[in-house]
mmCIF file of C-alpha atoms in Angstrom:
data_model
loop_
_atom_site.group_PDB
_atom_site.id
_atom_site.type_symbol
_atom_site.label_atom_id
_atom_site.label_comp_id
_atom_site.label_asym_id
_atom_site.label_seq_id
_atom_site.Cartn_x
_atom_site.Cartn_y
_atom_site.Cartn_z
ATOM 1 C CA UNK A 50 79.320 -12.708 1.937
ATOM 2 C CA UNK A 51 78.646 -11.951 -1.714
ATOM 3 C CA UNK A 52 79.975 -9.735 -4.465
ATOM 4 C CA UNK A 53 79.299 -6.020 -3.869
ATOM 5 C CA UNK A 54 76.101 -4.656 -5.426
ATOM 6 C CA UNK A 55 74.297 -1.321 -5.275
ATOM 7 C CA UNK A 56 70.863 -1.754 -3.714
ATOM 8 C CA UNK A 57 68.355 0.161 -1.662
ATOM 9 C CA UNK A 58 66.617 -2.860 -0.105
ATOM 10 C CA UNK A 59 67.835 -6.280 1.011
ATOM 11 C CA UNK A 60 65.584 -9.317 1.520
ATOM 12 C CA UNK A 61 66.739 -12.250 3.632
ATOM 13 C CA UNK A 62 64.695 -15.417 3.127
ATOM 14 C CA UNK A 63 64.952 -18.667 5.096
ATOM 15 C CA UNK A 64 65.096 -21.570 2.666
ATOM 16 C CA UNK A 65 64.475 -24.339 5.209
ATOM 17 C CA UNK A 66 64.049 -24.876 8.947
ATOM 18 C CA UNK A 67 66.918 -26.008 11.098
ATOM 19 C CA UNK A 68 64.610 -28.293 13.097
ATOM 20 C CA UNK A 69 61.062 -28.307 14.515
ATOM 21 C CA UNK A 70 62.020 -26.776 17.871
ATOM 22 C CA UNK A 71 64.008 -23.630 17.179
ATOM 23 C CA UNK A 72 62.723 -20.361 15.805
ATOM 24 C CA UNK A 73 64.596 -18.275 13.315
ATOM 25 C CA UNK A 74 65.752 -15.081 15.014
ATOM 26 C CA UNK A 75 67.857 -12.208 13.782
ATOM 27 C CA UNK A 76 69.323 -9.967 16.451
ATOM 28 C CA UNK A 77 71.212 -7.633 14.128
ATOM 29 C CA UNK A 78 71.891 -7.131 10.431
ATOM 30 C CA UNK A 79 74.985 -5.219 9.383
ATOM 31 C CA UNK A 80 76.246 -4.226 5.974
ATOM 32 C CA UNK A 81 79.515 -2.806 4.767
ATOM 33 C CA UNK A 82 77.670 0.530 4.688
ATOM 34 C CA UNK A 83 77.354 0.301 8.492
ATOM 35 C CA UNK A 84 81.112 -0.059 8.703
ATOM 36 C CA UNK A 85 81.479 2.886 6.380
ATOM 37 C CA UNK A 86 79.076 4.950 8.529
ATOM 38 C CA UNK A 87 81.287 4.447 11.588
ATOM 39 C CA UNK A 88 84.265 5.667 9.604
ATOM 40 C CA UNK A 89 82.164 8.564 8.244
ATOM 41 C CA UNK A 90 81.674 9.939 11.758
ATOM 42 C CA UNK A 91 85.408 9.808 12.390
ATOM 43 C CA UNK A 92 86.219 11.436 9.046
ATOM 44 C CA UNK A 93 83.605 14.180 9.390
ATOM 45 C CA UNK A 94 85.348 15.708 12.374
ATOM 46 C CA UNK A 95 86.030 19.174 10.972
ATOM 47 C CA UNK A 96 86.000 17.891 7.372
ATOM 48 C CA UNK A 97 86.984 20.512 4.818
ATOM 49 C CA UNK A 98 84.799 21.232 1.807
ATOM 50 C CA UNK A 99 86.474 20.850 -1.571
ATOM 51 C CA UNK A 100 85.922 23.973 -3.694
ATOM 52 C CA UNK A 101 87.630 23.028 -6.950
ATOM 53 C CA UNK A 102 89.450 19.989 -8.358
ATOM 54 C CA UNK A 103 92.184 19.714 -10.970
ATOM 55 C CA UNK A 104 93.966 16.566 -12.149
ATOM 56 C CA UNK A 105 96.458 15.056 -14.531
ATOM 57 C CA UNK A 106 96.075 11.430 -15.612
ATOM 58 C CA UNK A 107 92.775 11.087 -13.704
ATOM 59 C CA UNK A 108 89.334 11.342 -15.326
ATOM 60 C CA UNK A 109 86.133 12.597 -13.671
ATOM 61 C CA UNK A 110 88.219 14.268 -10.953
ATOM 62 C CA UNK A 111 85.274 16.339 -9.651
ATOM 63 C CA UNK A 112 83.656 13.117 -8.380
ATOM 64 C CA UNK A 113 85.900 13.143 -5.293
ATOM 65 C CA UNK A 114 83.967 16.082 -3.887
ATOM 66 C CA UNK A 115 80.452 15.550 -5.242
ATOM 67 C CA UNK A 116 79.246 13.784 -2.083
ATOM 68 C CA UNK A 117 77.392 11.098 -4.026
ATOM 69 C CA UNK A 118 79.614 8.118 -3.205
ATOM 70 C CA UNK A 119 78.777 6.211 -6.389
ATOM 71 C CA UNK A 120 80.764 8.234 -8.923
ATOM 72 C CA UNK A 121 84.528 8.064 -9.016
ATOM 73 C CA UNK A 122 87.657 9.736 -10.213
ATOM 74 C CA UNK A 123 89.899 7.148 -11.873
ATOM 75 C CA UNK A 124 93.083 6.717 -13.849
ATOM 76 C CA UNK A 125 91.453 4.264 -16.310
ATOM 77 C CA UNK A 126 94.776 2.440 -16.395
ATOM 78 C CA UNK A 127 96.900 0.327 -14.076
ATOM 79 C CA UNK A 128 100.004 2.314 -15.056
ATOM 80 C CA UNK A 129 99.291 5.583 -13.235
ATOM 81 C CA UNK A 130 102.609 6.521 -11.592
ATOM 82 C CA UNK A 131 102.897 10.309 -11.868
ATOM 83 C CA UNK A 132 99.132 10.935 -12.079
ATOM 84 C CA UNK A 133 97.836 13.479 -9.576
ATOM 85 C CA UNK A 134 94.704 15.102 -8.242
ATOM 86 C CA UNK A 135 94.703 18.582 -6.703
ATOM 87 C CA UNK A 136 91.995 20.196 -4.584
ATOM 88 C CA UNK A 137 91.367 23.813 -3.611
ATOM 89 C CA UNK A 138 89.923 24.202 -0.110
ATOM 90 C CA UNK A 139 88.902 27.809 -0.792
ATOM 91 C CA UNK A 140 91.034 29.327 1.959
ATOM 92 C CA UNK A 141 94.140 28.528 3.985
ATOM 93 C CA UNK A 142 93.171 26.028 6.675
ATOM 94 C CA UNK A 143 94.958 23.638 9.019
ATOM 95 C CA UNK A 144 95.049 20.126 7.540
ATOM 96 C CA UNK A 145 96.128 16.916 9.303
ATOM 97 C CA UNK A 146 94.403 13.966 7.594
ATOM 98 C CA UNK A 147 93.426 12.887 4.083
ATOM 99 C CA UNK A 148 91.234 9.846 3.426
ATOM 100 C CA UNK A 149 90.728 8.338 -0.022
ATOM 101 C CA UNK A 150 87.672 6.073 -0.268
ATOM 102 C CA UNK A 151 88.251 3.431 -2.952
ATOM 103 C CA UNK A 152 85.218 1.298 -2.074
ATOM 104 C CA UNK A 153 83.369 -0.362 -3.857
ATOM 105 C CA UNK A 154 86.383 -0.805 -6.173
ATOM 106 C CA UNK A 155 88.422 -1.551 -3.084
ATOM 107 C CA UNK A 156 91.383 -2.987 -5.010
ATOM 108 C CA UNK A 157 91.801 0.241 -7.009
ATOM 109 C CA UNK A 158 94.173 1.880 -4.537
ATOM 110 C CA UNK A 159 97.591 3.428 -5.151
ATOM 111 C CA UNK A 160 100.706 1.338 -4.532
ATOM 112 C CA UNK A 161 102.493 4.348 -3.067
ATOM 113 C CA UNK A 162 101.349 7.940 -3.038
ATOM 114 C CA UNK A 163 102.540 11.351 -1.904
ATOM 115 C CA UNK A 164 100.598 14.280 -0.457
ATOM 116 C CA UNK A 165 101.824 17.832 -0.899
ATOM 117 C CA UNK A 166 100.325 21.128 0.260
ATOM 118 C CA UNK A 167 100.575 24.718 -0.973
ATOM 119 C CA UNK A 168 99.277 28.201 -0.116
ATOM 120 C CA UNK A 169 99.137 29.528 -3.682
ATOM 121 C CA UNK A 170 99.024 26.335 -5.801
ATOM 122 C CA UNK A 171 102.494 26.618 -7.337
ATOM 123 C CA UNK A 172 105.096 25.833 -4.637
ATOM 124 C CA UNK A 173 104.434 22.412 -3.084
ATOM 125 C CA UNK A 174 105.593 21.076 0.270
ATOM 126 C CA UNK A 175 105.506 17.282 0.880
ATOM 127 C CA UNK A 176 103.703 16.248 4.085
ATOM 128 C CA UNK A 177 103.121 12.514 3.564
ATOM 129 C CA UNK A 178 104.340 9.555 1.524
ATOM 130 C CA UNK A 179 103.150 6.003 2.053
ATOM 131 C CA UNK A 180 101.327 2.970 0.735
ATOM 132 C CA UNK A 181 97.694 2.864 -0.278
ATOM 133 C CA UNK A 182 95.318 0.403 1.371
ATOM 134 C CA UNK A 183 92.513 -1.802 0.149
ATOM 135 C CA UNK A 184 89.180 0.028 0.275
ATOM 136 C CA UNK A 185 90.459 3.132 2.032
ATOM 137 C CA UNK A 186 93.830 4.910 2.137
ATOM 138 C CA UNK A 187 94.393 7.080 5.210
ATOM 139 C CA UNK A 188 97.203 9.629 5.532
ATOM 140 C CA UNK A 189 97.740 11.191 8.953
ATOM 141 C CA UNK A 190 100.424 13.857 9.282
ATOM 142 C CA UNK A 191 101.410 16.824 11.465
ATOM 143 C CA UNK A 192 99.073 19.789 11.182
ATOM 144 C CA UNK A 193 99.975 22.164 8.387
ATOM 145 C CA UNK A 194 98.287 25.268 6.951
ATOM 146 C CA UNK A 195 97.424 25.130 3.274
ATOM 147 C CA UNK A 196 94.799 26.089 0.730
ATOM 148 C CA UNK A 197 95.732 23.521 -1.938
ATOM 149 C CA UNK A 198 96.397 19.822 -1.536
ATOM 150 C CA UNK A 199 97.824 17.457 -4.177
ATOM 151 C CA UNK A 200 97.874 13.642 -4.121
ATOM 152 C CA UNK A 201 100.301 12.009 -6.564
ATOM 153 C CA UNK A 202 100.517 8.317 -7.412
ATOM 154 C CA UNK A 203 104.194 7.489 -6.884
ATOM 155 C CA UNK A 204 104.084 3.814 -7.885
ATOM 156 C CA UNK A 205 101.494 1.398 -9.224
ATOM 157 C CA UNK A 206 99.763 -1.096 -6.950
ATOM 158 C CA UNK A 207 100.109 -3.777 -9.634
ATOM 159 C CA UNK A 208 99.538 -3.914 -13.361
ATOM 160 C CA UNK A 209 95.890 -5.010 -13.087
ATOM 161 C CA UNK A 210 94.141 -2.427 -10.916
ATOM 162 C CA UNK A 211 93.492 1.233 -11.568
ATOM 163 C CA UNK A 212 93.631 4.009 -8.979
ATOM 164 C CA UNK A 213 90.066 5.088 -8.172
ATOM 165 C CA UNK A 214 88.737 7.539 -5.591
ATOM 166 C CA UNK A 215 85.011 7.645 -4.849
ATOM 167 C CA UNK A 216 85.314 10.219 -2.075
ATOM 168 C CA UNK A 217 88.101 12.336 -0.711
ATOM 169 C CA UNK A 218 87.867 13.505 2.900
ATOM 170 C CA UNK A 219 90.174 16.128 4.293
ATOM 171 C CA UNK A 220 90.324 16.833 8.005
ATOM 172 C CA UNK A 221 91.256 20.338 8.987
ATOM 173 C CA UNK A 222 90.257 23.464 10.859
#
């Protein structure tokens, strides 16, 4: 294990032999990106495209839907209770899951957050409230039809970490 870094290639070098009789063999190499890829498949099941993003108290909000994975929307402060991010899915669809990817700033997750949905973007109906999780916050809820979705930070995680979202994945039909 080592501190997270962005890299395209990884080199593993043996520094010394264990003994004169055993070869060095590697059966498998896994990275945290492999773990993320497994989750990607699960999240991509009928994933909804984000058409437009609006936010209050969060900078670079469009990063949640840019598909790059290395840009982020963030509060730039550890005191973010009341900050929100809102997405337009382009049409009314059935939604049942929202995943916030906080990795590689895995400690930048919300203490508690709320998800609300709307048809027209002005009257909001709460569908989920719960705690954020390190690296990835997953909200599963009963299917609901909506065009707009809003995530609001209800309470801070602590007074050291921001709330950051590298990708936002919304499951729906």
